[in-house]
Amino acid sequence: MVENNKINISWLQALAHGPMTKVTCWPIYFCRGYIFHTYDHGKDKTNANYGVCVKDTSSHGSSGDPDFYGVLQGIYELHYPGQVHLKVVLFKCDWYDSTIGKGIRVNKSGIIDVHTGKRYGKYDPFILASQADQVCYVPYPRVTQKKDQHWKAAIVIQPRGKILMNQNFDSTTMQHSDDNSVVSTDILQVETLVNLHGQTENLEDVEEEAGLRSDAEDENIDYELTDEESD
């Protein structure tokens, strides 16, 4: 509520006053299934967790692949005083040039390549941690031309705890506990079997042998029962 050009809502006043001047810096941050490292913290590690990408939120931005690719340089946690107790985590990133054909290109396999030698011209380093997706910049093993040395493939990392399933998932081999029917599958007819020693066995002989073994076991059971009864 606003009266006489004054805000009377306490939490809105806290937001309007802005965050505290002291911030908390982190070298690692876990968000949305990703483990992010700052570049200084993760540059010498086996896994490169400092690559980030974010979709273009401008009016002309497309809904396809993320338009901005960069490297995570800093993780800052901001605190708002008062009753709100709001915490906001910001990522400070160095962005690569997002111009198609100059800083970003799509190769024949549909993978996005990023020119790591060209930077974004404007100063806009901060994003919310919740906006960031993770990528890994992988160099090509063989580069024939010098101009292609800075081009790296931006491999999108899937967040932990999430499984992307194909929409055409084939469930014909699945049996549901709440369904009494079992989905039928194709049966492959086999006439012979080959054991571990390379010997071929006829299925008819195997079935006949199994039947004889079963009859013999039945006879043994009857015989044992007869002995018990005789005692």
Short mmCIF file of C-alpha atoms in Angstrom, two decimals:
data_model
loop_
_atom_site.label_atom_id
_atom_site.label_comp_id
_atom_site.label_asym_id
_atom_site.label_seq_id
_atom_site.Cartn_x
_atom_site.Cartn_y
_atom_site.Cartn_z
CA MET A 1 0.00 0.00 0.00
CA VAL A 2 1.25 3.49 -0.88
CA GLU A 3 0.08 6.57 1.01
CA ASN A 4 1.48 10.07 0.51
CA ASN A 5 4.14 8.60 -1.80
CA LYS A 6 5.35 6.33 1.02
CA ILE A 7 5.47 2.55 0.97
CA ASN A 8 3.78 1.03 4.03
CA ILE A 9 4.51 -2.63 3.23
CA SER A 10 7.58 -3.76 5.16
CA TRP A 11 8.79 -6.48 2.80
CA LEU A 12 8.38 -4.20 -0.21
CA GLN A 13 10.37 -1.52 1.57
CA ALA A 14 13.16 -4.03 2.19
CA LEU A 15 13.27 -4.91 -1.50
CA ALA A 16 13.25 -1.25 -2.49
CA HIS A 17 16.22 -0.49 -0.24
CA GLY A 18 18.26 -3.11 -2.05
CA PRO A 19 20.59 -5.83 -0.78
CA MET A 20 23.25 -5.51 1.88
CA THR A 21 26.61 -4.11 0.83
CA LYS A 22 28.39 -7.29 1.94
CA VAL A 23 28.07 -10.35 -0.26
CA THR A 24 29.14 -13.96 0.10
CA CYS A 25 31.37 -15.44 -2.59
CA TRP A 26 31.40 -19.14 -3.42
CA PRO A 27 33.71 -21.20 -5.64
CA ILE A 28 31.07 -23.96 -6.05
CA TYR A 29 27.31 -23.80 -6.32
CA PHE A 30 24.66 -26.51 -6.82
CA CYS A 31 21.53 -25.43 -8.68
CA ARG A 32 18.83 -27.21 -10.72
CA GLY A 33 20.81 -30.43 -10.84
CA TYR A 34 24.07 -28.78 -11.96
CA ILE A 35 27.32 -28.41 -10.04
CA PHE A 36 28.92 -25.12 -11.11
CA HIS A 37 32.56 -24.20 -10.49
CA THR A 38 34.15 -20.84 -11.06
CA TYR A 39 36.87 -20.86 -13.67
CA ASP A 40 39.67 -20.27 -11.15
CA HIS A 41 38.41 -23.13 -9.00
CA GLY A 42 37.81 -25.68 -11.74
CA LYS A 43 40.33 -24.90 -14.49
CA ASP A 44 42.80 -27.56 -13.29
CA LYS A 45 40.19 -30.23 -12.51
CA THR A 46 39.30 -33.21 -14.67
CA ASN A 47 35.68 -32.12 -15.12
CA ALA A 48 35.14 -28.65 -16.55
CA ASN A 49 32.08 -27.36 -14.68
CA TYR A 50 32.55 -23.66 -15.45
CA GLY A 51 30.89 -23.49 -18.87
CA VAL A 52 27.49 -21.75 -18.84
CA CYS A 53 24.83 -20.88 -21.36
CA VAL A 54 21.63 -18.87 -21.11
CA LYS A 55 18.76 -18.31 -23.50
CA ASP A 56 18.22 -14.93 -25.09
CA THR A 57 15.38 -13.19 -23.21
CA SER A 58 15.05 -10.31 -25.63
CA SER A 59 11.99 -9.83 -27.80
CA HIS A 60 13.78 -11.17 -30.88
CA GLY A 61 15.27 -14.18 -29.10
CA SER A 62 14.26 -17.59 -30.38
CA SER A 63 13.05 -20.49 -28.27
CA GLY A 64 15.72 -22.85 -29.59
CA ASP A 65 19.17 -23.49 -28.24
CA PRO A 66 20.67 -21.03 -25.74
CA ASP A 67 22.00 -17.95 -27.50
CA PHE A 68 24.70 -16.86 -25.04
CA TYR A 69 27.68 -18.99 -24.08
CA GLY A 70 30.35 -18.08 -21.58
CA VAL A 71 32.60 -18.97 -18.67
CA LEU A 72 31.60 -18.62 -15.02
CA GLN A 73 33.97 -16.24 -13.24
CA GLY A 74 32.22 -15.52 -9.94
CA ILE A 75 29.37 -16.73 -7.71
CA TYR A 76 27.84 -14.09 -5.42
CA GLU A 77 25.12 -14.52 -2.81
CA LEU A 78 23.20 -11.33 -2.00
CA HIS A 79 21.18 -10.87 1.20
CA TYR A 80 18.25 -8.51 1.71
CA PRO A 81 17.75 -7.19 5.26
CA GLY A 82 14.47 -6.92 7.11
CA GLN A 83 11.59 -9.36 7.31
CA VAL A 84 12.11 -10.70 3.81
CA HIS A 85 15.33 -12.63 4.48
CA LEU A 86 15.68 -12.94 0.73
CA LYS A 87 18.80 -14.52 -0.77
CA VAL A 88 19.70 -14.12 -4.41
CA VAL A 89 22.59 -15.92 -6.12
CA LEU A 90 24.17 -14.22 -9.13
CA PHE A 91 26.64 -15.60 -11.65
CA LYS A 92 29.27 -13.31 -13.12
CA CYS A 93 30.21 -14.58 -16.56
CA ASP A 94 32.52 -13.73 -19.42
CA TRP A 95 30.38 -14.10 -22.53
CA TYR A 96 31.56 -15.13 -25.95
CA ASP A 97 30.40 -13.33 -29.06
CA SER A 98 26.83 -14.48 -29.78
CA THR A 99 26.78 -13.38 -33.41
CA ILE A 100 25.78 -16.25 -35.69
CA GLY A 101 28.57 -17.04 -38.13
CA LYS A 102 31.09 -14.97 -36.20
CA GLY A 103 31.05 -16.22 -32.63
CA ILE A 104 28.61 -19.12 -32.95
CA ARG A 105 28.06 -21.63 -35.72
CA VAL A 106 26.28 -24.94 -36.21
CA ASN A 107 28.35 -27.77 -37.67
CA LYS A 108 27.15 -30.55 -39.98
CA SER A 109 26.20 -32.76 -37.03
CA GLY A 110 23.94 -30.10 -35.56
CA ILE A 111 26.33 -29.33 -32.69
CA ILE A 112 26.87 -25.69 -31.79
CA ASP A 113 30.46 -24.45 -32.03
CA VAL A 114 31.66 -21.43 -30.07
CA HIS A 115 34.64 -19.24 -30.97
CA THR A 116 36.42 -18.92 -27.64
CA GLY A 117 38.68 -16.16 -28.91
CA LYS A 118 35.89 -13.60 -29.42
CA ARG A 119 34.05 -11.83 -26.59
CA TYR A 120 30.64 -10.25 -26.29
CA GLY A 121 30.88 -6.51 -26.93
CA LYS A 122 28.51 -5.23 -24.21
CA TYR A 123 28.99 -5.22 -20.44
CA ASP A 124 26.28 -7.51 -19.14
CA PRO A 125 28.06 -10.12 -16.98
CA PHE A 126 25.43 -10.96 -14.33
CA ILE A 127 22.63 -13.51 -14.54
CA LEU A 128 20.54 -15.31 -11.95
CA ALA A 129 21.85 -18.74 -11.03
CA SER A 130 18.44 -20.18 -11.87
CA GLN A 131 18.83 -19.00 -15.48
CA ALA A 132 22.07 -20.84 -16.19
CA ASP A 133 22.45 -24.15 -17.98
CA GLN A 134 25.77 -25.96 -18.10
CA VAL A 135 27.93 -26.72 -21.11
CA CYS A 136 31.38 -28.14 -21.70
CA TYR A 137 33.65 -26.70 -24.37
CA VAL A 138 35.39 -29.56 -26.16
CA PRO A 139 38.20 -28.86 -28.66
CA TYR A 140 38.29 -30.81 -31.88
CA PRO A 141 41.06 -33.47 -31.97
CA ARG A 142 42.29 -32.46 -35.40
CA VAL A 143 42.29 -28.95 -36.83
CA THR A 144 43.69 -28.47 -40.33
CA GLN A 145 43.33 -24.69 -40.56
CA LYS A 146 44.72 -22.17 -38.10
CA LYS A 147 41.55 -20.09 -38.16
CA ASP A 148 39.61 -23.02 -36.69
CA GLN A 149 41.83 -23.47 -33.62
CA HIS A 150 39.56 -21.39 -31.37
CA TRP A 151 36.35 -23.14 -32.38
CA LYS A 152 35.11 -25.58 -29.72
CA ALA A 153 32.02 -27.73 -29.53
CA ALA A 154 29.56 -26.63 -26.82
CA ILE A 155 28.29 -29.91 -25.37
CA VAL A 156 25.13 -29.45 -23.29
CA ILE A 157 25.34 -31.16 -19.89
CA GLN A 158 22.23 -32.91 -18.62
CA PRO A 159 21.34 -32.02 -15.01
CA ARG A 160 21.70 -34.71 -12.38
CA GLY A 161 18.55 -36.41 -11.19
CA LYS A 162 16.71 -35.81 -14.48
CA ILE A 163 16.27 -38.36 -17.25
CA LEU A 164 15.27 -37.24 -20.72
CA MET A 165 13.16 -39.92 -22.37
CA ASN A 166 12.32 -40.20 -26.02
CA GLN A 167 8.70 -39.42 -26.77
CA ASN A 168 8.57 -42.56 -28.92
CA PHE A 169 9.51 -44.74 -25.96
CA ASP A 170 8.61 -48.36 -26.73
CA SER A 171 6.79 -49.91 -23.79
CA THR A 172 5.95 -53.26 -25.40
CA THR A 173 8.34 -55.07 -23.09
CA MET A 174 6.91 -53.49 -19.96
CA GLN A 175 4.52 -55.21 -17.59
CA HIS A 176 2.44 -52.99 -15.32
CA SER A 177 1.47 -54.13 -11.85
CA ASP A 178 -2.01 -52.65 -12.21
CA ASP A 179 -2.71 -54.41 -15.49
CA ASN A 180 -3.58 -58.07 -15.68
CA SER A 181 -2.69 -58.29 -19.34
CA VAL A 182 0.84 -58.79 -20.56
CA VAL A 183 1.81 -57.20 -23.84
CA SER A 184 2.74 -59.84 -26.37
CA THR A 185 6.10 -59.73 -28.09
CA ASP A 186 7.53 -61.48 -31.10
CA ILE A 187 8.83 -65.00 -30.44
CA LEU A 188 11.94 -66.25 -32.21
CA GLN A 189 11.87 -69.92 -33.09
CA VAL A 190 15.17 -71.70 -32.39
CA GLU A 191 15.87 -75.29 -33.42
CA THR A 192 19.38 -75.80 -32.02
CA LEU A 193 21.42 -74.50 -29.11
CA VAL A 194 25.20 -74.09 -28.83
CA ASN A 195 26.71 -74.49 -25.36
CA LEU A 196 29.85 -72.84 -24.00
CA HIS A 197 32.01 -75.67 -25.38
CA GLY A 198 30.78 -75.12 -28.93
CA GLN A 199 28.68 -78.29 -28.95
CA THR A 200 25.35 -78.20 -30.76
CA GLU A 201 22.28 -79.54 -28.98
CA ASN A 202 18.89 -80.26 -30.48
CA LEU A 203 16.01 -78.71 -28.60
CA GLU A 204 13.90 -81.84 -29.04
CA ASP A 205 16.61 -83.94 -27.37
CA VAL A 206 16.87 -81.43 -24.55
CA GLU A 207 13.13 -81.48 -23.96
CA GLU A 208 13.06 -85.29 -24.07
CA GLU A 209 15.96 -85.50 -21.60
CA ALA A 210 14.26 -83.02 -19.31
CA GLY A 211 11.07 -85.09 -19.43
CA LEU A 212 12.94 -88.30 -18.54
CA ARG A 213 14.70 -86.53 -15.67
CA SER A 214 11.37 -85.27 -14.39
CA ASP A 215 9.84 -88.78 -14.53
CA ALA A 216 12.83 -90.21 -12.67
CA GLU A 217 12.49 -87.59 -9.95
CA ASP A 218 8.79 -88.40 -9.63
CA GLU A 219 9.63 -92.09 -9.22
CA ASN A 220 12.17 -91.31 -6.51
CA ILE A 221 9.63 -89.22 -4.65
CA ASP A 222 7.03 -91.98 -4.83
CA TYR A 223 9.58 -94.51 -3.63
CA GLU A 224 10.59 -92.38 -0.66
CA LEU A 225 6.98 -91.84 0.30
CA THR A 226 6.38 -95.59 0.09
CA ASP A 227 9.30 -96.24 2.47
CA GLU A 228 7.97 -93.72 4.95
CA GLU A 229 4.55 -95.27 4.85
CA SER A 230 6.00 -98.75 5.33
CA ASP A 231 7.80 -97.59 8.45
#
